[in-house]
Amino acid sequence: MADEGLVSHKRDPLKSSVGNVAAHRRRQHAVTIGKERREAVVRTKRLCRVGISEDSDVSIDNDMVLDEEQSILEAQTSSAVKELKASVAYQGKGVMQRRVSAIRELRCLLSRSEFPPVEAALKAGAVPLLVQCLSFGSPDEQLLEAAWCLTNIAAGKPEETKTLLPALPLLIAHLGEKSSLPVAEQCAWALGNVAGEGEELRNVLLSQGALVPLARMMLPNKGSTVRTAAWALSNLIKGPDPRAATELIRIDGVLDAIARHLRKADEELATEVAWVVVYLSALSNTATSILVKSDVLQLLVERLATSNSLQLLIPVLRSLGNLVAGDTQTSNVLVPGHEITDNAIAALIKCLKSEHRVLKKEAAWVLSNIAAGSIEHKKLIYTSEAVPLLLRLLSTAPFDIRKEAAYALGNFCVAPTEGAGKPTLILEHLVSLVGRGCLPGFIDLVRSADTEAARLGLQFMEMVLRAMPNGEGPKLVEREDGIDAMERFQFHENEDLRNMANGLVDKYFGEDYGLDE
Amino acid sequence: MAMEVTQILLNAQAVDATVRNHAEENLKQFQEQNLPSFLLSLSGELGDDDKPVESRKLAGLILKNALDAKEQHRKFELVQRWLSLDSPVKSQIKTCLLKTLSSPVYDARSTASQVIAKIAGIELPHKQWPELIGSLLSNVHQLPAHTRQATLETLGYMCEEVSADVVDQDQVNKILTAVIQGMNSSEGNSDVRLAATRALYNALGFAQANFTNDMERDYIMRVVCEATLSSEEKIRQAAFECLVSISSTYYDKLAPYIHDIFNITAKAVREDEEPVALQAIEFWSSICDEEIDILEEYGGDFSGDSDIPCFYFIKQALPVLVPMLLETLLKQEEDQDQDEGAWNIAMAGGTCLGLVARTVGDDIVPLVMPFIEENIAKPDWRQREAATYAFGSILEGPSPDKLIPLVNVALNFMLSALMNDPNTHVKDTTAWTLGRMFEFLHGSTLETSIITQENCQQIITVLLHSMKDVPNVAEKACGALYFLAQGYEDVGPSSSPLTPFFQDIVQALLTLTHRDDAGESRLCTAAYETLNEAVRCSTEDTAPMVMQLVPLIMMELHQTLETQKLSSDEREKKNELQGLLCGCLQVIIQKLGSSEPTKYVFMQYADQMMGLFLRVFASRSATAHEEAMLAIGALAYAAGPDFAKYMPEFYKYLEMGLQNFEDYQVCAITVGVVGDICRAMEDKMLPYCDGIMTQLLKDLSSNQLHRSVKPPIFSCFGDIALAIGENFEKYLMYAMPMLQSAAELSAHTSAADDDMIEYTNLLRNGILEAYSGIFQGFKSSPKTQILMPYAPHVLQFLDSLYMEKDMDDVVSKTAIGVIGDLADTLGSNAGPLIQQSVSSKDFLSECLSSHDHLTKESAEWAKLAINRAISF
């Protein structure tokens, strides 16, 4: 065996045969060709334009927009802008007609392709001309087409959206009551796109007074105008500055309109309105306290119970969670024993059972907010079907859902704090939850890289160590490898967590641990 | 519990096959009926000094094979099986093995060492057998020499089996102390010293901490260097192997020793036996590897962040290192060119010289040129060959500016040497050197080429002439022609400087494949691959000649399918040839299929060609299958929807390929071909999709299939969805959960291991391509909304990829495309979801400002799609 003990290292000689290398390269090449062709197929599919516009007058064009067509499109656009310029300068007979058809031509070009020739239009100087076309007293048709062009330009790249700055005052002006509905809606649309671009443009719009007229547009009972306005508003109040949200809720009739739409409107409109509520409740404390006192909470619960539209359910759940979290006295609204509370919990349970990850997560979050309330709240949910569902989520769901479920479960075990000091426990809940096997789920959180989740896990472990009857806590924790999980924090960069974990290990698993066995 | 197995073990080695088979059958039964007793009996046999050595060795070997296997899943089973045995049985076996280490019989000891190491490899990671190292090392000094030797051998094997992180530093220190003491010159027994030196080779990976401690490192290095001077050749060789390993593992710790190491290696290279000298050269090759890596990292990234600084050892040693290596070139063996596995000091020296050139670039040229000039025209062939080899070796590394003037002077000389030198070795190396010149100094990326209109004809004449030379020279001439052709790959579509010679080149290569001595497989492979390259780089004006090749090559393939009753050796050669011919047809199909007029003419051969390919599947050779599959993939692409007519017959082979777990490359290539066929047939693919999807899903759930095949399978889902559109609906409920769980697994790269990160990115890319394909496949179908439930997860996956910040460029590009596809297909229904995702904002804006053109393009498209989804 001595002579075959080690096989000496031998490298490939520099001088080698071409055959093997070449064969390998050839096969690699064949594989690369396959990849390139796949990319080409996907690219072609992407460029394949499908009519998605609801407007029948936009020609639906199923051809592929190839590069050449794109450059043709760009050339057409510059000449359309040129024609528009000429028509704006023209003062003779039939000027209105000529101008409208020039803008319409441009609007069609800007709506036609997957890659609207926005850049070409801007380069040709479209914006100042369109602003001119928006001047007061212009015929509705012209206003509509001009606002439409601007809407499409605003949907472009950020720097393209910014080119709308000179047009904003006029677009806002045309939101007023004197404008026809289609014109106002088209302007709201353009403004919504602008507001969606970012904080800077939102602030410009707010300082130019876009909020009030948009809010008024939301007041009527139905119609696409209301929906568009609600959508634009939700973009406009996105913050992070809360002032717009606060201002909006104080505008006369807004609260009433929100409630009305949530009560009666179709799901599409309700969805947009719910998004408005999301931002109101997320950003503004004033808005939150006004909303919880209104019917809105009740209406949200009803929508949650009755709708199956994911688009609607997401903003509704989020609004609900914001309201419950933001209100210091949730108990004022969701009083245990009242029908609304039972309905809310039933609806949330429905969401926990749903297939959708987002719904599960948001529902667990809302429940954890409710569970943070009074002892009665805790007892109420605790006896519901929510607990087994949350327990299952804690052990099987993806991380973010698990974390929300853990918050809810943790909240069940802690009584509301009165004064300083460690929170009092609800031992009955703790013992029963541990008995139903929730400890490994929390210990798992301790191991996660997310410090918030780790802290939550540690806090729960602390309760188990401290409070489980018969000093059973340490044994339970040890059995589930909790010590190992805590020891990972021994040199953790987060001082707080490090102290917490080390403190627990020292206190419960110090020198004396296990001696009595 | 143990049973008498001696006779069975002896019978199992009997010459008489009946006796042998019977004994093997007995052993198998015994193992199946009572594994613990079987293993105990084997260990007892191995440990019993009264038994014959043959039965003891076999007992140990069977024991070893019961603990480890090459195949990953088999190995896992064996590990689990051992772990689940009763502890008393295991400890009885282990005690017996440890006792065997003191046996006077060398073979028994050595076999026991290996078995102990295998058990340690299983148990130590599970924190079992903690006393092993202690019990091996207790009293090691008082033991008789043969037991010390066995103990050290065991430590060596153990270090090879277990990874460094399962052994405490304290135990590492003990192991190293024992090993180093065993290597020390004060150790009188040379068997013990040899075992210790070999053990150190394996233990070096454990010595990270010890190498950061100056004193310990100095001591280890001193002992290793001393061992290179031992009077025993094997010890010297093992000591140099340690140095090689140190050079790559502890490059950054070498500076204080490099001067001494140079002296030691130089002496060994010049004076020592070949096995020792080879390792001494390998030390410098290995230093080159390290420095090339470090310098590449410096160059690749302006931040200059390499974890390890470059110490420029090679640059510093250059004036003495290069002469030393040049000397080795003169020590050629007479017949090294005929022997494929040959490896000697001259070859190692030249290989090292090539690495040195890549490490230092221009600086090597003035040090080598005098040697070339002095020797290139000498009467002794060794001098001429060495000079030529030196020239060929340094052609990669130095700048073209430095090399081109020299090559321009040398080219004519080389060409005439290839024609006229009386010595075959010289001609072989000359042809290879010409190939290196064309590889590195000819092509569209260079400003000036060494090849001009004037010398092109002469070069080709000489190369074609050399193809009639002895096989090894002819093969090297093919190599030169290969790189000559490759240099013209970007010459344009219509005409190439090679056009006037194309017919002659093809003719010469075909003749070469028919030479009687072309059975020498290297020659035949080189000829076909050179032909392939010439075809691949050919231009429109030679298309008719390529077309003439089609029936010719098909005829060749046909003939291989007709021959019958072959010996296994002949069959292997035949399969190899089938692979080459299919490969050649694949290149031709690709070439002729890429332009309409030639494709039209070429397609008249398609039926026959497909028939031939299908017959190739009757052979059992994996390589032939791979090549036939690739050729069919190319044919499918050229045929387009018409390929459907071949599907009824081809389908079963496709399925067979997808089931081939054992030759996973065949499986991988077949998966790729499914993609080709999807693109060719589009919705005509539908009837075959049930079967294909079933098979692909099975492949994904198998733990036997090599993991590298899984990413292409996901991409293939995308190909299928693109081809059959909304008909993919029925597979969603199977494919989506698979994608989803793979996505969750791949969202985080927990391991810092580069291979793992690379694999994870491949997996991500496959998953994302599947999503793109599925979304785009459903686009404009009335059923788009059935994808809606999957959208949250897809967006979540994209968000978590973005958060992880470890995507490579390819994944980024695919990922940003997916969000566009999602928005494009689902439209405003997905608007609110999209608005909530980080990917649609931060990730998108990052991609919009990407430097990668393709990523930027995808991002711009995605932005449009997203805007439309959220604003309408």
mmCIF file of C-alpha atoms in Angstrom, chain B residues 279-548:
data_model
loop_
_atom_site.group_PDB
_atom_site.id
_atom_site.type_symbol
_atom_site.label_atom_id
_atom_site.label_comp_id
_atom_site.label_asym_id
_atom_site.label_seq_id
_atom_site.Cartn_x
_atom_site.Cartn_y
_atom_site.Cartn_z
ATOM 1 C CA GLN B 279 7.129 18.227 -7.473
ATOM 2 C CA ALA B 280 9.814 20.887 -7.140
ATOM 3 C CA ILE B 281 8.695 22.364 -10.492
ATOM 4 C CA GLU B 282 5.081 22.006 -9.441
ATOM 5 C CA PHE B 283 5.813 24.289 -6.507
ATOM 6 C CA TRP B 284 6.569 27.142 -8.908
ATOM 7 C CA SER B 285 3.633 26.348 -11.169
ATOM 8 C CA SER B 286 1.424 26.534 -8.144
ATOM 9 C CA ILE B 287 2.878 29.921 -7.123
ATOM 10 C CA CYS B 288 2.113 31.117 -10.669
ATOM 11 C CA ASP B 289 -1.502 29.926 -10.309
ATOM 12 C CA GLU B 290 -1.853 31.971 -7.156
ATOM 13 C CA GLU B 291 -0.312 35.118 -8.587
ATOM 14 C CA ILE B 292 -2.279 34.890 -11.833
ATOM 15 C CA ASP B 293 -5.484 34.698 -9.775
ATOM 16 C CA ILE B 294 -4.528 37.619 -7.581
ATOM 17 C CA LEU B 295 -3.407 39.794 -10.487
ATOM 18 C CA GLU B 296 -6.583 38.965 -12.396
ATOM 19 C CA GLU B 297 -8.576 40.195 -9.443
ATOM 20 C CA TYR B 298 -6.455 43.345 -9.308
ATOM 21 C CA GLY B 299 -7.055 43.956 -12.981
ATOM 22 C CA GLY B 300 -10.713 43.048 -13.031
ATOM 23 C CA ASP B 301 -11.650 45.620 -10.486
ATOM 24 C CA PHE B 302 -10.105 49.017 -9.999
ATOM 25 C CA SER B 303 -10.573 48.934 -6.280
ATOM 26 C CA GLY B 304 -7.719 46.421 -6.350
ATOM 27 C CA ASP B 305 -9.375 44.442 -3.624
ATOM 28 C CA SER B 306 -7.938 41.030 -3.416
ATOM 29 C CA ASP B 307 -8.037 39.404 -0.012
ATOM 30 C CA ILE B 308 -4.445 38.420 -0.480
ATOM 31 C CA PRO B 309 -1.784 40.835 -1.697
ATOM 32 C CA CYS B 310 0.525 39.810 -4.516
ATOM 33 C CA PHE B 311 4.076 39.293 -3.326
ATOM 34 C CA TYR B 312 5.462 39.078 -6.896
ATOM 35 C CA PHE B 313 7.549 36.026 -6.007
ATOM 36 C CA ILE B 314 7.748 35.007 -9.658
ATOM 37 C CA LYS B 315 8.848 38.431 -10.822
ATOM 38 C CA GLN B 316 11.559 38.501 -8.187
ATOM 39 C CA ALA B 317 12.771 34.987 -8.874
ATOM 40 C CA LEU B 318 12.604 35.484 -12.656
ATOM 41 C CA PRO B 319 16.369 35.862 -13.415
ATOM 42 C CA VAL B 320 17.141 32.548 -11.723
ATOM 43 C CA LEU B 321 13.848 30.744 -12.235
ATOM 44 C CA VAL B 322 13.763 31.051 -16.024
ATOM 45 C CA PRO B 323 17.251 29.592 -16.638
ATOM 46 C CA MET B 324 16.389 26.717 -14.326
ATOM 47 C CA LEU B 325 13.212 25.962 -16.291
ATOM 48 C CA LEU B 326 14.970 26.331 -19.653
ATOM 49 C CA GLU B 327 17.457 23.667 -18.579
ATOM 50 C CA THR B 328 14.635 21.219 -17.948
ATOM 51 C CA LEU B 329 13.414 21.603 -21.520
ATOM 52 C CA LEU B 330 16.504 19.743 -22.704
ATOM 53 C CA LYS B 331 15.574 16.606 -20.771
ATOM 54 C CA GLN B 332 12.962 15.288 -23.205
ATOM 55 C CA GLU B 333 12.002 11.620 -23.433
ATOM 56 C CA GLU B 334 12.360 9.918 -26.779
ATOM 57 C CA ASP B 335 8.724 9.003 -27.345
ATOM 58 C CA GLN B 336 6.805 11.482 -25.260
ATOM 59 C CA ASP B 337 4.798 12.766 -28.203
ATOM 60 C CA GLN B 338 3.227 9.407 -28.905
ATOM 61 C CA ASP B 339 2.095 8.776 -25.364
ATOM 62 C CA GLU B 340 -1.004 10.676 -24.368
ATOM 63 C CA GLY B 341 -0.409 10.321 -20.636
ATOM 64 C CA ALA B 342 3.275 11.239 -20.766
ATOM 65 C CA TRP B 343 4.506 13.607 -18.098
ATOM 66 C CA ASN B 344 8.151 14.277 -17.527
ATOM 67 C CA ILE B 345 10.477 16.971 -16.382
ATOM 68 C CA ALA B 346 10.714 18.681 -19.774
ATOM 69 C CA MET B 347 6.919 18.843 -20.136
ATOM 70 C CA ALA B 348 6.495 20.075 -16.577
ATOM 71 C CA GLY B 349 9.228 22.676 -17.087
ATOM 72 C CA GLY B 350 7.616 23.985 -20.281
ATOM 73 C CA THR B 351 4.211 24.089 -18.656
ATOM 74 C CA CYS B 352 5.668 26.063 -15.773
ATOM 75 C CA LEU B 353 7.412 28.399 -18.218
ATOM 76 C CA GLY B 354 4.050 29.072 -19.861
ATOM 77 C CA LEU B 355 2.561 29.956 -16.493
ATOM 78 C CA VAL B 356 5.503 32.202 -15.685
ATOM 79 C CA ALA B 357 4.930 34.039 -18.969
ATOM 80 C CA ARG B 358 1.272 34.568 -18.069
ATOM 81 C CA THR B 359 2.301 35.816 -14.630
ATOM 82 C CA VAL B 360 4.961 38.361 -15.644
ATOM 83 C CA GLY B 361 4.117 39.198 -19.261
ATOM 84 C CA ASP B 362 6.742 41.113 -21.257
ATOM 85 C CA ASP B 363 9.509 40.647 -18.697
ATOM 86 C CA ILE B 364 10.038 37.033 -19.674
ATOM 87 C CA VAL B 365 10.812 37.711 -23.315
ATOM 88 C CA PRO B 366 14.426 39.001 -22.998
ATOM 89 C CA LEU B 367 15.236 36.118 -20.653
ATOM 90 C CA VAL B 368 14.080 33.444 -23.080
ATOM 91 C CA MET B 369 15.121 34.874 -26.457
ATOM 92 C CA PRO B 370 18.875 34.197 -26.057
ATOM 93 C CA PHE B 371 18.117 30.561 -25.272
ATOM 94 C CA ILE B 372 15.968 30.250 -28.382
ATOM 95 C CA GLU B 373 18.524 31.943 -30.617
ATOM 96 C CA GLU B 374 21.332 29.842 -29.328
ATOM 97 C CA ASN B 375 19.610 26.490 -29.664
ATOM 98 C CA ILE B 376 17.113 26.727 -32.501
ATOM 99 C CA ALA B 377 19.579 25.750 -35.234
ATOM 100 C CA LYS B 378 21.756 23.300 -33.341
ATOM 101 C CA PRO B 379 22.468 19.831 -34.795
ATOM 102 C CA ASP B 380 21.151 18.095 -31.647
ATOM 103 C CA TRP B 381 17.356 17.701 -31.997
ATOM 104 C CA ARG B 382 16.967 18.150 -28.237
ATOM 105 C CA GLN B 383 18.302 21.665 -28.488
ATOM 106 C CA ARG B 384 16.123 22.579 -31.464
ATOM 107 C CA GLU B 385 13.026 21.102 -29.828
ATOM 108 C CA ALA B 386 13.710 22.809 -26.488
ATOM 109 C CA ALA B 387 14.190 26.176 -28.206
ATOM 110 C CA THR B 388 10.934 25.782 -30.142
ATOM 111 C CA TYR B 389 9.047 24.641 -27.060
ATOM 112 C CA ALA B 390 10.365 27.641 -25.128
ATOM 113 C CA PHE B 391 9.089 29.935 -27.871
ATOM 114 C CA GLY B 392 5.674 28.293 -27.932
ATOM 115 C CA SER B 393 5.402 28.467 -24.159
ATOM 116 C CA ILE B 394 5.803 32.211 -23.869
ATOM 117 C CA LEU B 395 3.279 33.223 -26.540
ATOM 118 C CA GLU B 396 0.510 33.805 -24.031
ATOM 119 C CA GLY B 397 1.148 36.572 -21.519
ATOM 120 C CA PRO B 398 3.495 39.085 -23.130
ATOM 121 C CA SER B 399 1.866 41.877 -25.150
ATOM 122 C CA PRO B 400 1.317 41.500 -28.900
ATOM 123 C CA ASP B 401 3.520 44.576 -29.404
ATOM 124 C CA LYS B 402 6.397 42.724 -27.845
ATOM 125 C CA LEU B 403 5.741 39.403 -29.570
ATOM 126 C CA ILE B 404 4.635 40.281 -33.088
ATOM 127 C CA PRO B 405 8.061 41.523 -34.317
ATOM 128 C CA LEU B 406 9.660 38.330 -32.983
ATOM 129 C CA VAL B 407 6.996 36.095 -34.475
ATOM 130 C CA ASN B 408 7.257 37.830 -37.830
ATOM 131 C CA VAL B 409 10.931 36.944 -37.898
ATOM 132 C CA ALA B 410 10.380 33.400 -36.641
ATOM 133 C CA LEU B 411 7.384 32.430 -38.742
ATOM 134 C CA ASN B 412 9.298 31.519 -41.888
ATOM 135 C CA PHE B 413 11.838 29.609 -39.929
ATOM 136 C CA MET B 414 9.093 27.629 -38.216
ATOM 137 C CA LEU B 415 7.324 26.868 -41.468
ATOM 138 C CA SER B 416 10.440 25.485 -43.015
ATOM 139 C CA ALA B 417 11.252 23.514 -39.874
ATOM 140 C CA LEU B 418 7.839 21.935 -40.055
ATOM 141 C CA MET B 419 8.506 20.918 -43.656
ATOM 142 C CA ASN B 420 12.129 19.937 -43.411
ATOM 143 C CA ASP B 421 13.339 19.173 -39.945
ATOM 144 C CA PRO B 422 14.546 15.588 -39.868
ATOM 145 C CA ASN B 423 13.238 15.026 -36.354
ATOM 146 C CA THR B 424 9.608 14.249 -35.523
ATOM 147 C CA HIS B 425 9.763 15.783 -32.055
ATOM 148 C CA VAL B 426 10.924 19.048 -33.485
ATOM 149 C CA LYS B 427 8.161 19.032 -36.095
ATOM 150 C CA ASP B 428 5.523 18.208 -33.477
ATOM 151 C CA THR B 429 6.554 21.096 -31.258
ATOM 152 C CA THR B 430 6.940 23.412 -34.253
ATOM 153 C CA ALA B 431 3.380 22.753 -35.403
ATOM 154 C CA TRP B 432 2.128 23.314 -31.861
ATOM 155 C CA THR B 433 4.056 26.581 -31.642
ATOM 156 C CA LEU B 434 2.499 27.756 -34.913
ATOM 157 C CA GLY B 435 -0.896 26.964 -33.423
ATOM 158 C CA ARG B 436 -0.078 29.087 -30.386
ATOM 159 C CA MET B 437 1.000 31.952 -32.668
ATOM 160 C CA PHE B 438 -2.347 31.829 -34.489
ATOM 161 C CA GLU B 439 -4.276 31.451 -31.260
ATOM 162 C CA PHE B 440 -2.819 34.503 -29.586
ATOM 163 C CA LEU B 441 -1.542 36.749 -32.379
ATOM 164 C CA HIS B 442 -4.121 36.403 -35.132
ATOM 165 C CA GLY B 443 -7.735 37.492 -35.115
ATOM 166 C CA SER B 444 -10.042 40.447 -35.427
ATOM 167 C CA THR B 445 -9.227 41.812 -31.975
ATOM 168 C CA LEU B 446 -5.629 42.538 -32.911
ATOM 169 C CA GLU B 447 -4.586 45.652 -34.747
ATOM 170 C CA THR B 448 -1.999 43.899 -36.830
ATOM 171 C CA SER B 449 -2.067 40.218 -37.593
ATOM 172 C CA ILE B 450 0.936 38.056 -38.212
ATOM 173 C CA ILE B 451 -0.928 36.606 -41.159
ATOM 174 C CA THR B 452 -0.945 38.475 -44.418
ATOM 175 C CA GLN B 453 -2.242 37.792 -47.846
ATOM 176 C CA GLU B 454 1.294 36.840 -48.861
ATOM 177 C CA ASN B 455 2.106 34.311 -46.175
ATOM 178 C CA CYS B 456 -1.380 32.809 -45.848
ATOM 179 C CA GLN B 457 -0.974 30.534 -48.825
ATOM 180 C CA GLN B 458 2.424 29.366 -47.673
ATOM 181 C CA ILE B 459 1.146 28.631 -44.187
ATOM 182 C CA ILE B 460 -1.719 26.548 -45.485
ATOM 183 C CA THR B 461 0.460 24.665 -47.917
ATOM 184 C CA VAL B 462 2.830 23.734 -45.121
ATOM 185 C CA LEU B 463 0.067 22.750 -42.715
ATOM 186 C CA LEU B 464 -1.712 20.599 -45.290
ATOM 187 C CA HIS B 465 1.578 18.969 -46.159
ATOM 188 C CA SER B 466 2.177 18.177 -42.473
ATOM 189 C CA MET B 467 -1.144 16.413 -42.300
ATOM 190 C CA LYS B 468 0.519 13.613 -44.193
ATOM 191 C CA ASP B 469 3.204 13.361 -41.532
ATOM 192 C CA VAL B 470 3.195 10.911 -38.601
ATOM 193 C CA PRO B 471 -0.020 11.003 -36.519
ATOM 194 C CA ASN B 472 1.220 13.253 -33.728
ATOM 195 C CA VAL B 473 2.602 15.860 -36.141
ATOM 196 C CA ALA B 474 -0.536 15.711 -38.271
ATOM 197 C CA GLU B 475 -2.666 16.239 -35.201
ATOM 198 C CA LYS B 476 -0.670 19.302 -34.157
ATOM 199 C CA ALA B 477 -0.973 20.665 -37.701
ATOM 200 C CA CYS B 478 -4.755 20.319 -37.338
ATOM 201 C CA GLY B 479 -4.527 22.327 -34.138
ATOM 202 C CA ALA B 480 -2.667 25.096 -35.966
ATOM 203 C CA LEU B 481 -5.249 25.110 -38.751
ATOM 204 C CA TYR B 482 -8.042 25.196 -36.150
ATOM 205 C CA PHE B 483 -6.734 28.435 -34.669
ATOM 206 C CA LEU B 484 -5.970 29.836 -38.099
ATOM 207 C CA ALA B 485 -9.635 29.333 -39.076
ATOM 208 C CA GLN B 486 -10.894 30.641 -35.758
ATOM 209 C CA GLY B 487 -9.023 33.904 -36.291
ATOM 210 C CA TYR B 488 -11.304 34.586 -39.256
ATOM 211 C CA GLU B 489 -14.605 34.011 -37.453
ATOM 212 C CA ASP B 490 -15.552 37.683 -37.591
ATOM 213 C CA VAL B 491 -14.339 38.332 -41.101
ATOM 214 C CA GLY B 492 -17.819 39.147 -42.417
ATOM 215 C CA PRO B 493 -20.578 37.248 -44.185
ATOM 216 C CA SER B 494 -19.476 37.162 -47.764
ATOM 217 C CA SER B 495 -15.864 36.165 -48.146
ATOM 218 C CA SER B 496 -12.829 35.085 -46.162
ATOM 219 C CA PRO B 497 -9.087 34.968 -46.870
ATOM 220 C CA LEU B 498 -9.440 31.206 -46.448
ATOM 221 C CA THR B 499 -11.939 30.923 -49.290
ATOM 222 C CA PRO B 500 -9.366 30.063 -52.006
ATOM 223 C CA PHE B 501 -8.058 27.210 -49.860
ATOM 224 C CA PHE B 502 -11.325 25.951 -48.420
ATOM 225 C CA GLN B 503 -11.738 23.022 -50.773
ATOM 226 C CA ASP B 504 -8.169 21.846 -50.169
ATOM 227 C CA ILE B 505 -8.523 22.205 -46.432
ATOM 228 C CA VAL B 506 -11.719 20.170 -46.311
ATOM 229 C CA GLN B 507 -10.222 17.552 -48.605
ATOM 230 C CA ALA B 508 -7.085 17.226 -46.526
ATOM 231 C CA LEU B 509 -9.036 16.904 -43.286
ATOM 232 C CA LEU B 510 -11.354 14.267 -44.707
ATOM 233 C CA THR B 511 -8.401 12.324 -46.041
ATOM 234 C CA LEU B 512 -6.882 12.530 -42.615
ATOM 235 C CA THR B 513 -9.944 10.930 -41.029
ATOM 236 C CA HIS B 514 -9.539 8.004 -43.372
ATOM 237 C CA ARG B 515 -5.892 7.382 -42.671
ATOM 238 C CA ASP B 516 -5.234 3.876 -41.443
ATOM 239 C CA ASP B 517 -3.482 5.197 -38.408
ATOM 240 C CA ALA B 518 -6.295 7.683 -37.680
ATOM 241 C CA GLY B 519 -7.754 5.057 -35.374
ATOM 242 C CA GLU B 520 -5.457 6.848 -33.012
ATOM 243 C CA SER B 521 -8.422 8.724 -31.620
ATOM 244 C CA ARG B 522 -6.651 12.015 -30.932
ATOM 245 C CA LEU B 523 -5.935 12.432 -34.617
ATOM 246 C CA CYS B 524 -9.466 11.678 -35.752
ATOM 247 C CA THR B 525 -10.991 14.017 -33.161
ATOM 248 C CA ALA B 526 -8.576 16.796 -34.060
ATOM 249 C CA ALA B 527 -9.365 16.394 -37.762
ATOM 250 C CA TYR B 528 -13.134 16.547 -37.296
ATOM 251 C CA GLU B 529 -13.025 19.427 -34.834
ATOM 252 C CA THR B 530 -10.791 21.368 -37.198
ATOM 253 C CA LEU B 531 -13.225 20.666 -40.020
ATOM 254 C CA ASN B 532 -16.039 21.913 -37.758
ATOM 255 C CA GLU B 533 -14.194 25.122 -37.014
ATOM 256 C CA ALA B 534 -13.449 25.694 -40.684
ATOM 257 C CA VAL B 535 -17.154 25.242 -41.453
ATOM 258 C CA ARG B 536 -18.285 27.416 -38.559
ATOM 259 C CA CYS B 537 -16.023 30.274 -39.663
ATOM 260 C CA SER B 538 -16.738 29.858 -43.347
ATOM 261 C CA THR B 539 -18.469 32.478 -45.465
ATOM 262 C CA GLU B 540 -21.207 32.645 -48.073
ATOM 263 C CA ASP B 541 -18.870 32.023 -50.983
ATOM 264 C CA THR B 542 -17.953 28.582 -49.673
ATOM 265 C CA ALA B 543 -21.519 27.540 -48.793
ATOM 266 C CA PRO B 544 -21.780 25.230 -51.839
ATOM 267 C CA MET B 545 -18.734 23.339 -50.616
ATOM 268 C CA VAL B 546 -20.231 23.007 -47.159
ATOM 269 C CA MET B 547 -23.376 21.726 -48.821
ATOM 270 C CA GLN B 548 -21.363 19.036 -50.591
#
